[in-house]
GROMACS .gro file of C-alpha atoms in nm:
model
  119
    1UNK     CA    1  -3.034  -0.778  -1.101
    2UNK     CA    2  -2.723  -0.796  -0.866
    3UNK     CA    3  -2.749  -0.686  -0.505
    4UNK     CA    4  -2.479  -0.457  -0.365
    5UNK     CA    5  -2.378  -0.723  -0.107
    6UNK     CA    6  -2.257  -0.947  -0.394
    7UNK     CA    7  -1.947  -0.743  -0.495
    8UNK     CA    8  -1.735  -0.484  -0.354
    9UNK     CA    9  -1.426  -0.300  -0.501
   10UNK     CA   10  -1.133  -0.180  -0.305
   11UNK     CA   11  -0.833   0.030  -0.405
   12UNK     CA   12  -0.493  -0.070  -0.277
   13UNK     CA   13  -0.133   0.011  -0.347
   14UNK     CA   14  -0.238   0.358  -0.469
   15UNK     CA   15   0.015   0.578  -0.639
   16UNK     CA   16  -0.014   0.875  -0.855
   17UNK     CA   17   0.024   0.643  -1.166
   18UNK     CA   18  -0.204   0.344  -1.073
   19UNK     CA   19  -0.331   0.103  -0.809
   20UNK     CA   20  -0.457  -0.237  -0.764
   21UNK     CA   21  -0.831  -0.307  -0.773
   22UNK     CA   22  -0.955  -0.573  -0.531
   23UNK     CA   23  -1.300  -0.718  -0.599
   24UNK     CA   24  -1.471  -0.924  -0.329
   25UNK     CA   25  -1.756  -1.140  -0.461
   26UNK     CA   26  -1.976  -1.301  -0.214
   27UNK     CA   27  -2.344  -1.407  -0.203
   28UNK     CA   28  -2.597  -1.193  -0.362
   29UNK     CA   29  -2.945  -1.269  -0.496
   30UNK     CA   30  -2.982  -1.401  -0.850
   31UNK     CA   31  -2.603  -1.376  -0.899
   32UNK     CA   32  -2.461  -1.618  -1.160
   33UNK     CA   33  -2.114  -1.566  -1.322
   34UNK     CA   34  -1.969  -1.216  -1.274
   35UNK     CA   35  -1.715  -1.093  -1.523
   36UNK     CA   36  -1.552  -0.761  -1.633
   37UNK     CA   37  -1.324  -0.640  -1.916
   38UNK     CA   38  -1.023  -0.401  -1.952
   39UNK     CA   39  -1.244  -0.093  -1.939
   40UNK     CA   40  -1.218   0.129  -1.635
   41UNK     CA   41  -1.289   0.492  -1.554
   42UNK     CA   42  -1.136   0.731  -1.305
   43UNK     CA   43  -1.336   1.015  -1.161
   44UNK     CA   44  -1.249   1.303  -0.934
   45UNK     CA   45  -1.473   1.456  -0.669
   46UNK     CA   46  -1.545   1.818  -0.746
   47UNK     CA   47  -1.793   2.059  -0.596
   48UNK     CA   48  -2.042   1.957  -0.848
   49UNK     CA   49  -1.994   1.589  -0.781
   50UNK     CA   50  -1.808   1.300  -0.946
   51UNK     CA   51  -1.645   1.413  -1.272
   52UNK     CA   52  -1.453   1.189  -1.523
   53UNK     CA   53  -1.095   1.265  -1.531
   54UNK     CA   54  -0.987   1.380  -1.884
   55UNK     CA   55  -0.762   1.164  -2.094
   56UNK     CA   56  -0.413   1.315  -2.176
   57UNK     CA   57  -0.385   1.389  -2.548
   58UNK     CA   58  -0.333   1.054  -2.739
   59UNK     CA   59  -0.164   0.992  -3.074
   60UNK     CA   60  -0.458   0.747  -3.154
   61UNK     CA   61  -0.811   0.704  -3.026
   62UNK     CA   62  -0.849   0.511  -2.697
   63UNK     CA   63  -1.001   0.165  -2.750
   64UNK     CA   64  -1.076  -0.096  -2.500
   65UNK     CA   65  -1.071  -0.477  -2.551
   66UNK     CA   66  -1.353  -0.704  -2.474
   67UNK     CA   67  -1.229  -0.977  -2.233
   68UNK     CA   68  -1.457  -1.154  -1.998
   69UNK     CA   69  -1.236  -1.176  -1.693
   70UNK     CA   70  -1.416  -1.405  -1.446
   71UNK     CA   71  -1.473  -1.294  -1.097
   72UNK     CA   72  -1.521  -1.624  -0.898
   73UNK     CA   73  -1.799  -1.648  -0.643
   74UNK     CA   74  -1.693  -1.641  -0.273
   75UNK     CA   75  -1.346  -1.531  -0.382
   76UNK     CA   76  -1.129  -1.218  -0.411
   77UNK     CA   77  -0.988  -1.107  -0.760
   78UNK     CA   78  -0.733  -0.845  -0.816
   79UNK     CA   79  -0.627  -0.633  -1.123
   80UNK     CA   80  -0.316  -0.405  -1.143
   81UNK     CA   81  -0.405  -0.076  -1.315
   82UNK     CA   82  -0.142   0.171  -1.464
   83UNK     CA   83  -0.324   0.470  -1.582
   84UNK     CA   84  -0.025   0.690  -1.660
   85UNK     CA   85  -0.059   0.633  -2.042
   86UNK     CA   86  -0.425   0.746  -2.021
   87UNK     CA   87  -0.444   1.004  -1.740
   88UNK     CA   88  -0.089   1.094  -1.655
   89UNK     CA   89   0.012   1.124  -1.293
   90UNK     CA   90  -0.295   1.219  -1.092
   91UNK     CA   91  -0.255   1.528  -0.851
   92UNK     CA   92  -0.366   1.488  -0.489
   93UNK     CA   93  -0.745   1.468  -0.451
   94UNK     CA   94  -1.048   1.246  -0.391
   95UNK     CA   95  -1.087   0.989  -0.675
   96UNK     CA   96  -1.266   0.673  -0.746
   97UNK     CA   97  -1.207   0.406  -1.005
   98UNK     CA   98  -1.510   0.226  -1.175
   99UNK     CA   99  -1.528  -0.107  -1.339
  100UNK     CA  100  -1.833  -0.236  -1.525
  101UNK     CA  101  -1.924  -0.572  -1.392
  102UNK     CA  102  -2.155  -0.810  -1.578
  103UNK     CA  103  -2.384  -1.076  -1.420
  104UNK     CA  104  -2.397  -1.327  -1.701
  105UNK     CA  105  -2.679  -1.586  -1.697
  106UNK     CA  106  -2.659  -1.680  -2.064
  107UNK     CA  107  -2.648  -1.545  -2.417
  108UNK     CA  108  -2.843  -1.222  -2.423
  109UNK     CA  109  -2.940  -1.263  -2.053
  110UNK     CA  110  -2.721  -1.041  -1.829
  111UNK     CA  111  -2.715  -0.730  -1.615
  112UNK     CA  112  -2.431  -0.478  -1.616
  113UNK     CA  113  -2.349  -0.234  -1.328
  114UNK     CA  114  -2.069   0.012  -1.266
  115UNK     CA  115  -1.911  -0.055  -0.936
  116UNK     CA  116  -1.659   0.193  -0.776
  117UNK     CA  117  -1.368   0.200  -0.524
  118UNK     CA  118  -1.269   0.528  -0.366
  119UNK     CA  119  -0.914   0.639  -0.320
   0.00000   0.00000   0.00000
């Protein structure tokens, strides 16, 4: 299990069409190699709580690739995200972006956790 102190996401350079995700990885109990892939989710804060933003109509089904982007320990990693193709331009509001982060110890031995950055 990963502790919350081991990783933190921040949203920077936010526009209606995308942002930069900044991941800080430091310390944490039982943390080995952290990695993530291309998948992300954008959610909007509604009265009922956090709700996934709906995809705009697509010509084909949305599919995510299965990279294993390494998040180096005691370091900062960034990813630029352009969601215009997936969500269009987002209107003003309170949002968060989520990335699934894996703590990989070995084949079949890992934990996954969704981590969010508000924007």
